[in-house]
Amino acid sequence: MPKVTPDLFEALNDPKVEAVLARLYKDAVKQINSVIWHLLPKAFQLFGKGIHWKAEKNVRFYDDKYIPIVPQQGMFLYMQARALNAKNILEFGTSYGISTLYLAKAAKDNGGKVITTEYLPHKAAAARQNFEEAGLSEYIELWEGDALETLKNINTEIDFVLLDGWPDLVYPVFKLIEPQLKKGAVIAVDDVKEYKPSMQDYLDYVRNPENGYISTTIYPNKGTEFTIKVK
Ligand SMILES: C[S@@+](CC[C@H](N)C(=O)[O-])C[C@H]1O[C@@H](n2cnc3c(N)ncnc32)[C@H](O)[C@@H]1O
């Protein structure tokens, strides 16, 4: 993660949200060394074609880890959602709510809301407290439980999506929500460089123009697959 400084949040123009983000990133940065040690045995994959999530032998390691998007991604997503005037925003993978705060600030400014999904109860509870402290609770619905189940109930049209749960679920979650995507919807996916083999099914689908999308990896400090539904 790049050095986190307050100027990275300034354009949100909301001291409460900025203060919560600064606190959460401070905690997230403290976990970086242990995440690096955890990934070290897979470093050769990381700097090669990417890691297979299915080879992850200890998913429980991540139970208390933030593993958030970086601040540059957060601001990029916030500004994209503002540019689109996105009102119905969906997120897969809340964790402690860092990315959700960016999306919810956009939802507030656009007059919309965010649905976010997390299956670990302690993370969901902590995220709710963070949303409260940031003054954004009323713009967020946190759907607790396995997103592959909870998102079967989605019936609103969606105009902006962040997929940031476990990498091998990106495609199944995407297929679940695809019927709800509006023309012009944006779908952003984190960790596309690190976990490319686990997302290849998704990448093959959205990069095939016959399926009605344009898609490429962009780098707001970290590889992010950026997809637009054009048909
Ligand atoms: C990389 S973290 C999300 C980080 C967050 N987006 C941020 O930037 O702060 C992935 C999260 O997805 C959650 N998750 C993984 N599989 C899930 C599932 N099937 N349903 C709901 N949440 C899931 C994990 O518990 C974890 O908290």
Short mmCIF file of N, CA and C in Angstrom, two decimals, residues 6-168:
data_model
loop_
_atom_site.label_atom_id
_atom_site.label_comp_id
_atom_site.label_asym_id
_atom_site.label_seq_id
_atom_site.Cartn_x
_atom_site.Cartn_y
_atom_site.Cartn_z
N PRO A 6 -3.31 12.49 4.55
CA PRO A 6 -4.66 13.06 4.54
C PRO A 6 -5.06 13.70 3.21
N ASP A 7 -4.07 14.22 2.45
CA ASP A 7 -4.42 14.88 1.18
C ASP A 7 -5.06 13.90 0.19
N LEU A 8 -4.86 12.60 0.44
CA LEU A 8 -5.45 11.60 -0.47
C LEU A 8 -6.97 11.54 -0.37
N PHE A 9 -7.52 12.09 0.74
CA PHE A 9 -8.99 12.04 0.90
C PHE A 9 -9.64 13.42 0.72
N GLU A 10 -8.82 14.45 0.58
CA GLU A 10 -9.33 15.83 0.66
C GLU A 10 -10.51 16.11 -0.26
N ALA A 11 -10.46 15.52 -1.47
CA ALA A 11 -11.50 15.85 -2.46
C ALA A 11 -12.86 15.28 -2.07
N LEU A 12 -12.92 14.48 -1.01
CA LEU A 12 -14.22 14.00 -0.55
C LEU A 12 -15.00 15.13 0.13
N ASN A 13 -14.25 16.14 0.57
CA ASN A 13 -14.89 17.31 1.21
C ASN A 13 -15.82 16.92 2.35
N ASP A 14 -15.36 16.03 3.20
CA ASP A 14 -16.18 15.60 4.33
C ASP A 14 -15.26 15.16 5.48
N PRO A 15 -15.02 16.08 6.43
CA PRO A 15 -14.06 15.80 7.50
C PRO A 15 -14.36 14.53 8.29
N LYS A 16 -15.66 14.22 8.49
CA LYS A 16 -16.00 13.01 9.26
C LYS A 16 -15.56 11.74 8.51
N VAL A 17 -15.89 11.69 7.22
CA VAL A 17 -15.51 10.52 6.42
C VAL A 17 -13.98 10.43 6.33
N GLU A 18 -13.35 11.56 6.11
CA GLU A 18 -11.89 11.58 5.98
C GLU A 18 -11.22 11.07 7.26
N ALA A 19 -11.77 11.47 8.42
CA ALA A 19 -11.18 11.05 9.70
C ALA A 19 -11.33 9.54 9.89
N VAL A 20 -12.49 8.99 9.52
CA VAL A 20 -12.67 7.53 9.68
C VAL A 20 -11.74 6.79 8.71
N LEU A 21 -11.65 7.27 7.48
CA LEU A 21 -10.74 6.62 6.52
C LEU A 21 -9.29 6.66 7.03
N ALA A 22 -8.89 7.80 7.58
CA ALA A 22 -7.50 7.92 8.08
C ALA A 22 -7.26 6.90 9.19
N ARG A 23 -8.23 6.75 10.09
CA ARG A 23 -8.08 5.79 11.19
C ARG A 23 -8.04 4.35 10.67
N LEU A 24 -8.94 4.03 9.74
CA LEU A 24 -8.99 2.65 9.23
C LEU A 24 -7.73 2.30 8.44
N TYR A 25 -7.27 3.24 7.61
CA TYR A 25 -6.05 2.95 6.84
C TYR A 25 -4.84 2.79 7.78
N LYS A 26 -4.83 3.56 8.88
CA LYS A 26 -3.72 3.45 9.83
C LYS A 26 -3.67 2.01 10.37
N ASP A 27 -4.84 1.47 10.71
CA ASP A 27 -4.90 0.08 11.20
C ASP A 27 -4.53 -0.91 10.10
N ALA A 28 -5.01 -0.64 8.89
CA ALA A 28 -4.74 -1.55 7.77
C ALA A 28 -3.23 -1.61 7.48
N VAL A 29 -2.57 -0.46 7.56
CA VAL A 29 -1.13 -0.40 7.28
C VAL A 29 -0.36 -1.26 8.29
N LYS A 30 -0.85 -1.30 9.53
CA LYS A 30 -0.17 -2.10 10.57
C LYS A 30 -0.19 -3.59 10.23
N GLN A 31 -1.12 -4.01 9.39
CA GLN A 31 -1.24 -5.44 9.06
C GLN A 31 -0.40 -5.84 7.83
N ILE A 32 0.20 -4.83 7.19
CA ILE A 32 0.83 -5.13 5.90
C ILE A 32 1.94 -6.17 6.01
N ASN A 33 2.80 -6.03 7.05
CA ASN A 33 3.91 -6.98 7.16
C ASN A 33 3.42 -8.41 7.28
N SER A 34 2.36 -8.62 8.08
CA SER A 34 1.90 -10.01 8.23
C SER A 34 1.29 -10.53 6.92
N VAL A 35 0.65 -9.64 6.16
CA VAL A 35 0.10 -10.07 4.86
C VAL A 35 1.25 -10.42 3.90
N ILE A 36 2.31 -9.60 3.93
CA ILE A 36 3.47 -9.88 3.06
C ILE A 36 4.09 -11.24 3.42
N TRP A 37 4.27 -11.50 4.72
CA TRP A 37 4.83 -12.80 5.15
C TRP A 37 3.93 -13.95 4.71
N HIS A 38 2.63 -13.72 4.81
CA HIS A 38 1.67 -14.76 4.42
C HIS A 38 1.80 -15.08 2.92
N LEU A 39 2.03 -14.01 2.13
CA LEU A 39 2.08 -14.20 0.67
C LEU A 39 3.47 -14.59 0.16
N LEU A 40 4.48 -14.46 1.03
CA LEU A 40 5.86 -14.68 0.60
C LEU A 40 6.09 -16.02 -0.12
N PRO A 41 5.55 -17.14 0.42
CA PRO A 41 5.77 -18.41 -0.29
C PRO A 41 5.17 -18.42 -1.70
N LYS A 42 4.24 -17.48 -1.95
CA LYS A 42 3.61 -17.46 -3.29
C LYS A 42 4.17 -16.32 -4.14
N ALA A 43 5.28 -15.71 -3.67
CA ALA A 43 5.80 -14.52 -4.35
C ALA A 43 6.13 -14.81 -5.81
N PHE A 44 6.62 -16.03 -6.08
CA PHE A 44 6.99 -16.34 -7.46
C PHE A 44 5.77 -16.30 -8.38
N GLN A 45 4.59 -16.65 -7.82
CA GLN A 45 3.35 -16.57 -8.61
C GLN A 45 2.92 -15.11 -8.75
N LEU A 46 3.06 -14.38 -7.61
CA LEU A 46 2.63 -12.99 -7.57
C LEU A 46 3.33 -12.17 -8.67
N PHE A 47 4.63 -12.42 -8.84
CA PHE A 47 5.37 -11.66 -9.84
C PHE A 47 5.40 -12.37 -11.19
N GLY A 48 4.65 -13.45 -11.29
CA GLY A 48 4.51 -14.15 -12.56
C GLY A 48 3.11 -13.92 -13.10
N LYS A 49 2.38 -15.03 -13.27
CA LYS A 49 1.05 -14.93 -13.87
C LYS A 49 -0.04 -14.59 -12.85
N GLY A 50 0.32 -14.61 -11.58
CA GLY A 50 -0.67 -14.32 -10.53
C GLY A 50 -1.00 -15.57 -9.72
N ILE A 51 -1.65 -15.34 -8.58
CA ILE A 51 -1.91 -16.42 -7.62
C ILE A 51 -3.27 -17.06 -7.91
N HIS A 52 -3.33 -18.37 -7.73
CA HIS A 52 -4.62 -19.07 -7.77
C HIS A 52 -5.24 -19.00 -6.38
N TRP A 53 -6.39 -18.36 -6.25
CA TRP A 53 -7.02 -18.26 -4.93
C TRP A 53 -7.31 -19.64 -4.35
N LYS A 54 -7.64 -20.59 -5.22
CA LYS A 54 -7.97 -21.95 -4.74
C LYS A 54 -6.79 -22.59 -4.01
N ALA A 55 -5.56 -22.10 -4.27
CA ALA A 55 -4.39 -22.66 -3.58
C ALA A 55 -4.21 -22.03 -2.20
N GLU A 56 -5.07 -21.07 -1.86
CA GLU A 56 -4.98 -20.42 -0.53
C GLU A 56 -5.38 -21.45 0.52
N LYS A 57 -4.41 -21.84 1.37
CA LYS A 57 -4.68 -22.93 2.32
C LYS A 57 -5.26 -22.42 3.62
N ASN A 58 -5.15 -21.13 3.86
CA ASN A 58 -5.59 -20.61 5.15
C ASN A 58 -6.40 -19.33 4.96
N VAL A 59 -7.63 -19.49 4.48
CA VAL A 59 -8.48 -18.32 4.25
C VAL A 59 -8.77 -17.62 5.58
N ARG A 60 -8.79 -18.41 6.69
CA ARG A 60 -9.06 -17.82 8.01
C ARG A 60 -8.03 -16.76 8.38
N PHE A 61 -6.84 -16.81 7.76
CA PHE A 61 -5.82 -15.79 8.02
C PHE A 61 -6.40 -14.39 7.78
N TYR A 62 -7.33 -14.30 6.82
CA TYR A 62 -7.85 -12.98 6.42
C TYR A 62 -9.03 -12.52 7.29
N ASP A 63 -9.41 -13.36 8.27
CA ASP A 63 -10.61 -13.03 9.07
C ASP A 63 -10.52 -11.67 9.76
N ASP A 64 -9.31 -11.27 10.15
CA ASP A 64 -9.19 -9.97 10.83
C ASP A 64 -8.41 -8.96 9.96
N LYS A 65 -8.27 -9.27 8.68
CA LYS A 65 -7.47 -8.38 7.82
C LYS A 65 -8.37 -7.43 7.03
N TYR A 66 -7.90 -6.21 6.92
CA TYR A 66 -8.64 -5.20 6.15
C TYR A 66 -8.57 -5.48 4.65
N ILE A 67 -7.33 -5.76 4.18
CA ILE A 67 -7.05 -5.92 2.74
C ILE A 67 -7.92 -4.99 1.86
N PRO A 68 -7.76 -3.68 2.11
CA PRO A 68 -8.62 -2.71 1.41
C PRO A 68 -8.08 -2.29 0.05
N ILE A 69 -8.95 -1.64 -0.71
CA ILE A 69 -8.48 -0.93 -1.89
C ILE A 69 -7.56 0.20 -1.40
N VAL A 70 -6.64 0.66 -2.25
CA VAL A 70 -5.73 1.74 -1.84
C VAL A 70 -6.46 3.08 -2.03
N PRO A 71 -5.98 4.12 -1.33
CA PRO A 71 -6.70 5.41 -1.40
C PRO A 71 -6.88 5.95 -2.81
N GLN A 72 -5.90 5.71 -3.68
CA GLN A 72 -6.04 6.21 -5.07
C GLN A 72 -7.18 5.50 -5.79
N GLN A 73 -7.34 4.22 -5.52
CA GLN A 73 -8.50 3.50 -6.11
C GLN A 73 -9.79 4.06 -5.54
N GLY A 74 -9.78 4.31 -4.24
CA GLY A 74 -10.99 4.83 -3.60
C GLY A 74 -11.43 6.15 -4.20
N MET A 75 -10.47 7.06 -4.39
CA MET A 75 -10.83 8.36 -4.97
C MET A 75 -11.25 8.21 -6.42
N PHE A 76 -10.58 7.29 -7.13
CA PHE A 76 -10.95 7.07 -8.53
C PHE A 76 -12.39 6.56 -8.61
N LEU A 77 -12.74 5.60 -7.74
CA LEU A 77 -14.11 5.05 -7.77
C LEU A 77 -15.11 6.12 -7.35
N TYR A 78 -14.76 6.89 -6.34
CA TYR A 78 -15.65 7.98 -5.91
C TYR A 78 -15.92 8.93 -7.08
N MET A 79 -14.86 9.33 -7.77
CA MET A 79 -15.03 10.32 -8.84
C MET A 79 -15.76 9.72 -10.05
N GLN A 80 -15.51 8.46 -10.33
CA GLN A 80 -16.24 7.79 -11.42
C GLN A 80 -17.73 7.72 -11.10
N ALA A 81 -18.02 7.34 -9.86
CA ALA A 81 -19.44 7.21 -9.47
C ALA A 81 -20.11 8.58 -9.51
N ARG A 82 -19.37 9.64 -9.16
CA ARG A 82 -19.93 11.00 -9.27
C ARG A 82 -20.15 11.37 -10.73
N ALA A 83 -19.17 11.05 -11.58
CA ALA A 83 -19.27 11.41 -13.00
C ALA A 83 -20.48 10.73 -13.64
N LEU A 84 -20.74 9.50 -13.20
CA LEU A 84 -21.88 8.74 -13.75
C LEU A 84 -23.19 9.13 -13.10
N ASN A 85 -23.11 9.90 -12.03
CA ASN A 85 -24.28 10.19 -11.19
C ASN A 85 -24.95 8.87 -10.74
N ALA A 86 -24.10 7.92 -10.37
CA ALA A 86 -24.60 6.59 -9.99
C ALA A 86 -25.44 6.68 -8.72
N LYS A 87 -26.62 6.09 -8.79
CA LYS A 87 -27.52 6.14 -7.63
C LYS A 87 -27.68 4.78 -6.98
N ASN A 88 -27.51 3.72 -7.75
CA ASN A 88 -27.62 2.37 -7.20
C ASN A 88 -26.28 1.67 -7.34
N ILE A 89 -25.58 1.64 -6.22
CA ILE A 89 -24.20 1.15 -6.21
C ILE A 89 -24.18 -0.18 -5.44
N LEU A 90 -23.41 -1.13 -5.97
CA LEU A 90 -23.34 -2.44 -5.34
C LEU A 90 -21.89 -2.81 -5.07
N GLU A 91 -21.65 -3.40 -3.91
CA GLU A 91 -20.30 -3.85 -3.59
C GLU A 91 -20.33 -5.30 -3.10
N PHE A 92 -19.39 -6.09 -3.60
CA PHE A 92 -19.17 -7.44 -3.08
C PHE A 92 -17.87 -7.41 -2.27
N GLY A 93 -17.97 -7.64 -0.95
CA GLY A 93 -16.78 -7.66 -0.09
C GLY A 93 -16.61 -6.36 0.67
N THR A 94 -17.30 -6.25 1.81
CA THR A 94 -17.25 -5.02 2.61
C THR A 94 -15.98 -4.92 3.44
N SER A 95 -15.58 -6.06 4.04
CA SER A 95 -14.54 -6.09 5.07
C SER A 95 -14.91 -5.08 6.16
N TYR A 96 -13.99 -4.17 6.52
CA TYR A 96 -14.31 -3.19 7.57
C TYR A 96 -14.93 -1.90 7.00
N GLY A 97 -15.15 -1.88 5.70
CA GLY A 97 -15.94 -0.79 5.13
C GLY A 97 -15.16 0.35 4.49
N ILE A 98 -13.84 0.18 4.29
CA ILE A 98 -13.07 1.28 3.69
C ILE A 98 -13.62 1.64 2.31
N SER A 99 -13.68 0.67 1.42
CA SER A 99 -14.17 0.96 0.06
C SER A 99 -15.62 1.44 0.09
N THR A 100 -16.40 0.85 1.00
CA THR A 100 -17.82 1.24 1.10
C THR A 100 -17.96 2.73 1.41
N LEU A 101 -17.03 3.25 2.22
CA LEU A 101 -17.13 4.68 2.58
C LEU A 101 -16.99 5.58 1.35
N TYR A 102 -16.07 5.22 0.47
CA TYR A 102 -15.94 6.01 -0.78
C TYR A 102 -17.23 5.92 -1.61
N LEU A 103 -17.74 4.68 -1.72
CA LEU A 103 -18.94 4.48 -2.55
C LEU A 103 -20.15 5.18 -1.92
N ALA A 104 -20.23 5.11 -0.59
CA ALA A 104 -21.38 5.71 0.09
C ALA A 104 -21.33 7.23 0.04
N LYS A 105 -20.12 7.79 0.05
CA LYS A 105 -20.01 9.25 -0.08
C LYS A 105 -20.49 9.67 -1.47
N ALA A 106 -20.16 8.87 -2.48
CA ALA A 106 -20.65 9.16 -3.84
C ALA A 106 -22.17 9.02 -3.86
N ALA A 107 -22.69 7.96 -3.22
CA ALA A 107 -24.14 7.75 -3.19
C ALA A 107 -24.83 8.93 -2.51
N LYS A 108 -24.28 9.38 -1.42
CA LYS A 108 -24.86 10.54 -0.71
C LYS A 108 -24.87 11.76 -1.64
N ASP A 109 -23.75 12.02 -2.28
CA ASP A 109 -23.63 13.21 -3.14
C ASP A 109 -24.52 13.10 -4.38
N ASN A 110 -24.80 11.84 -4.80
CA ASN A 110 -25.63 11.64 -6.00
C ASN A 110 -27.11 11.46 -5.66
N GLY A 111 -27.42 11.36 -4.37
CA GLY A 111 -28.81 11.09 -3.99
C GLY A 111 -29.18 9.62 -4.17
N GLY A 112 -28.24 8.72 -3.87
CA GLY A 112 -28.50 7.29 -4.06
C GLY A 112 -28.14 6.47 -2.83
N LYS A 113 -27.86 5.17 -3.06
CA LYS A 113 -27.49 4.30 -1.94
C LYS A 113 -26.54 3.19 -2.41
N VAL A 114 -25.93 2.56 -1.41
CA VAL A 114 -25.02 1.45 -1.67
C VAL A 114 -25.56 0.19 -1.00
N ILE A 115 -25.54 -0.92 -1.74
CA ILE A 115 -25.74 -2.22 -1.11
C ILE A 115 -24.37 -2.88 -1.06
N THR A 116 -23.96 -3.31 0.14
CA THR A 116 -22.66 -3.97 0.27
C THR A 116 -22.85 -5.30 0.97
N THR A 117 -21.93 -6.24 0.74
CA THR A 117 -22.14 -7.63 1.18
C THR A 117 -20.92 -8.15 1.93
N GLU A 118 -21.16 -8.75 3.08
CA GLU A 118 -20.05 -9.32 3.87
C GLU A 118 -20.57 -10.52 4.64
N TYR A 119 -19.79 -11.62 4.63
CA TYR A 119 -20.29 -12.81 5.33
C TYR A 119 -19.71 -13.02 6.72
N LEU A 120 -18.69 -12.27 7.11
CA LEU A 120 -18.16 -12.44 8.47
C LEU A 120 -18.88 -11.48 9.42
N PRO A 121 -19.60 -12.02 10.41
CA PRO A 121 -20.41 -11.16 11.28
C PRO A 121 -19.59 -10.09 12.02
N HIS A 122 -18.37 -10.44 12.47
CA HIS A 122 -17.61 -9.43 13.23
C HIS A 122 -17.15 -8.29 12.32
N LYS A 123 -16.86 -8.60 11.07
CA LYS A 123 -16.48 -7.52 10.14
C LYS A 123 -17.70 -6.66 9.83
N ALA A 124 -18.84 -7.32 9.61
CA ALA A 124 -20.06 -6.57 9.31
C ALA A 124 -20.41 -5.61 10.46
N ALA A 125 -20.26 -6.11 11.70
CA ALA A 125 -20.59 -5.28 12.87
C ALA A 125 -19.63 -4.08 12.95
N ALA A 126 -18.35 -4.35 12.75
CA ALA A 126 -17.37 -3.26 12.81
C ALA A 126 -17.62 -2.25 11.68
N ALA A 127 -17.95 -2.77 10.50
CA ALA A 127 -18.21 -1.88 9.36
C ALA A 127 -19.40 -0.97 9.67
N ARG A 128 -20.44 -1.54 10.26
CA ARG A 128 -21.63 -0.72 10.59
C ARG A 128 -21.25 0.42 11.52
N GLN A 129 -20.39 0.13 12.50
CA GLN A 129 -19.94 1.20 13.42
C GLN A 129 -19.17 2.27 12.66
N ASN A 130 -18.33 1.83 11.73
CA ASN A 130 -17.55 2.80 10.95
C ASN A 130 -18.47 3.67 10.08
N PHE A 131 -19.51 3.07 9.53
CA PHE A 131 -20.46 3.84 8.69
C PHE A 131 -21.16 4.89 9.56
N GLU A 132 -21.50 4.47 10.78
CA GLU A 132 -22.18 5.37 11.72
C GLU A 132 -21.26 6.56 12.05
N GLU A 133 -20.03 6.22 12.40
CA GLU A 133 -19.07 7.26 12.79
C GLU A 133 -18.81 8.24 11.64
N ALA A 134 -18.85 7.73 10.43
CA ALA A 134 -18.61 8.59 9.25
C ALA A 134 -19.87 9.36 8.85
N GLY A 135 -20.97 9.07 9.49
CA GLY A 135 -22.23 9.77 9.16
C GLY A 135 -22.83 9.31 7.85
N LEU A 136 -22.55 8.05 7.45
CA LEU A 136 -23.02 7.59 6.14
C LEU A 136 -24.00 6.41 6.22
N SER A 137 -24.37 6.01 7.45
CA SER A 137 -25.22 4.80 7.60
C SER A 137 -26.47 4.84 6.74
N GLU A 138 -27.09 6.00 6.65
CA GLU A 138 -28.38 6.05 5.95
C GLU A 138 -28.25 5.83 4.44
N TYR A 139 -27.02 5.83 3.93
CA TYR A 139 -26.82 5.61 2.49
C TYR A 139 -26.34 4.19 2.19
N ILE A 140 -26.29 3.35 3.26
CA ILE A 140 -25.71 2.00 3.08
C ILE A 140 -26.66 0.93 3.61
N GLU A 141 -26.88 -0.10 2.79
CA GLU A 141 -27.51 -1.33 3.27
C GLU A 141 -26.44 -2.39 3.28
N LEU A 142 -26.16 -2.95 4.46
CA LEU A 142 -25.18 -4.03 4.51
C LEU A 142 -25.94 -5.35 4.54
N TRP A 143 -25.78 -6.13 3.49
CA TRP A 143 -26.45 -7.44 3.41
C TRP A 143 -25.46 -8.48 3.95
N GLU A 144 -25.75 -8.95 5.16
CA GLU A 144 -24.84 -9.88 5.82
C GLU A 144 -25.15 -11.31 5.38
N GLY A 145 -24.10 -12.07 5.08
CA GLY A 145 -24.28 -13.45 4.63
C GLY A 145 -23.48 -13.69 3.36
N ASP A 146 -23.56 -14.90 2.86
CA ASP A 146 -22.83 -15.26 1.64
C ASP A 146 -23.45 -14.51 0.45
N ALA A 147 -22.64 -13.71 -0.20
CA ALA A 147 -23.14 -12.90 -1.32
C ALA A 147 -23.77 -13.76 -2.41
N LEU A 148 -23.31 -15.00 -2.54
CA LEU A 148 -23.89 -15.88 -3.56
C LEU A 148 -25.34 -16.21 -3.23
N GLU A 149 -25.72 -16.06 -1.97
CA GLU A 149 -27.11 -16.25 -1.56
C GLU A 149 -27.84 -14.91 -1.49
N THR A 150 -27.26 -13.95 -0.76
CA THR A 150 -27.98 -12.69 -0.51
C THR A 150 -28.26 -11.95 -1.82
N LEU A 151 -27.32 -12.03 -2.76
CA LEU A 151 -27.51 -11.25 -4.00
C LEU A 151 -28.51 -11.89 -4.97
N LYS A 152 -28.98 -13.09 -4.60
CA LYS A 152 -30.07 -13.66 -5.41
C LYS A 152 -31.32 -12.80 -5.28
N ASN A 153 -31.37 -11.99 -4.20
CA ASN A 153 -32.57 -11.17 -3.93
C ASN A 153 -32.48 -9.76 -4.50
N ILE A 154 -31.45 -9.49 -5.26
CA ILE A 154 -31.32 -8.11 -5.74
C ILE A 154 -32.33 -7.86 -6.86
N ASN A 155 -33.09 -6.79 -6.70
CA ASN A 155 -34.10 -6.53 -7.74
C ASN A 155 -34.10 -5.06 -8.18
N THR A 156 -33.04 -4.32 -7.77
CA THR A 156 -32.94 -2.94 -8.26
C THR A 156 -31.95 -2.89 -9.42
N GLU A 157 -32.17 -1.93 -10.30
CA GLU A 157 -31.21 -1.73 -11.39
C GLU A 157 -29.92 -1.15 -10.80
N ILE A 158 -28.79 -1.60 -11.29
CA ILE A 158 -27.50 -1.18 -10.71
C ILE A 158 -26.73 -0.37 -11.75
N ASP A 159 -26.12 0.73 -11.28
CA ASP A 159 -25.32 1.49 -12.25
C ASP A 159 -23.83 1.57 -11.92
N PHE A 160 -23.45 1.03 -10.75
CA PHE A 160 -22.01 1.06 -10.41
C PHE A 160 -21.70 -0.10 -9.47
N VAL A 161 -20.62 -0.83 -9.77
CA VAL A 161 -20.31 -2.05 -9.00
C VAL A 161 -18.83 -2.09 -8.64
N LEU A 162 -18.55 -2.50 -7.40
CA LEU A 162 -17.17 -2.88 -7.04
C LEU A 162 -17.19 -4.33 -6.59
N LEU A 163 -16.43 -5.17 -7.29
CA LEU A 163 -16.30 -6.58 -6.91
C LEU A 163 -14.94 -6.75 -6.23
N ASP A 164 -14.99 -6.98 -4.91
CA ASP A 164 -13.74 -7.06 -4.13
C ASP A 164 -13.86 -8.10 -3.03
N GLY A 165 -14.60 -9.19 -3.32
CA GLY A 165 -14.63 -10.33 -2.39
C GLY A 165 -13.54 -11.31 -2.80
N TRP A 166 -13.67 -12.59 -2.47
CA TRP A 166 -12.64 -13.54 -2.86
C TRP A 166 -12.60 -13.67 -4.39
N PRO A 167 -11.38 -13.69 -4.94
CA PRO A 167 -11.20 -13.59 -6.40
C PRO A 167 -11.96 -14.63 -7.21
N ASP A 168 -12.05 -15.89 -6.72
CA ASP A 168 -12.70 -16.92 -7.53
C ASP A 168 -14.22 -16.76 -7.56
#
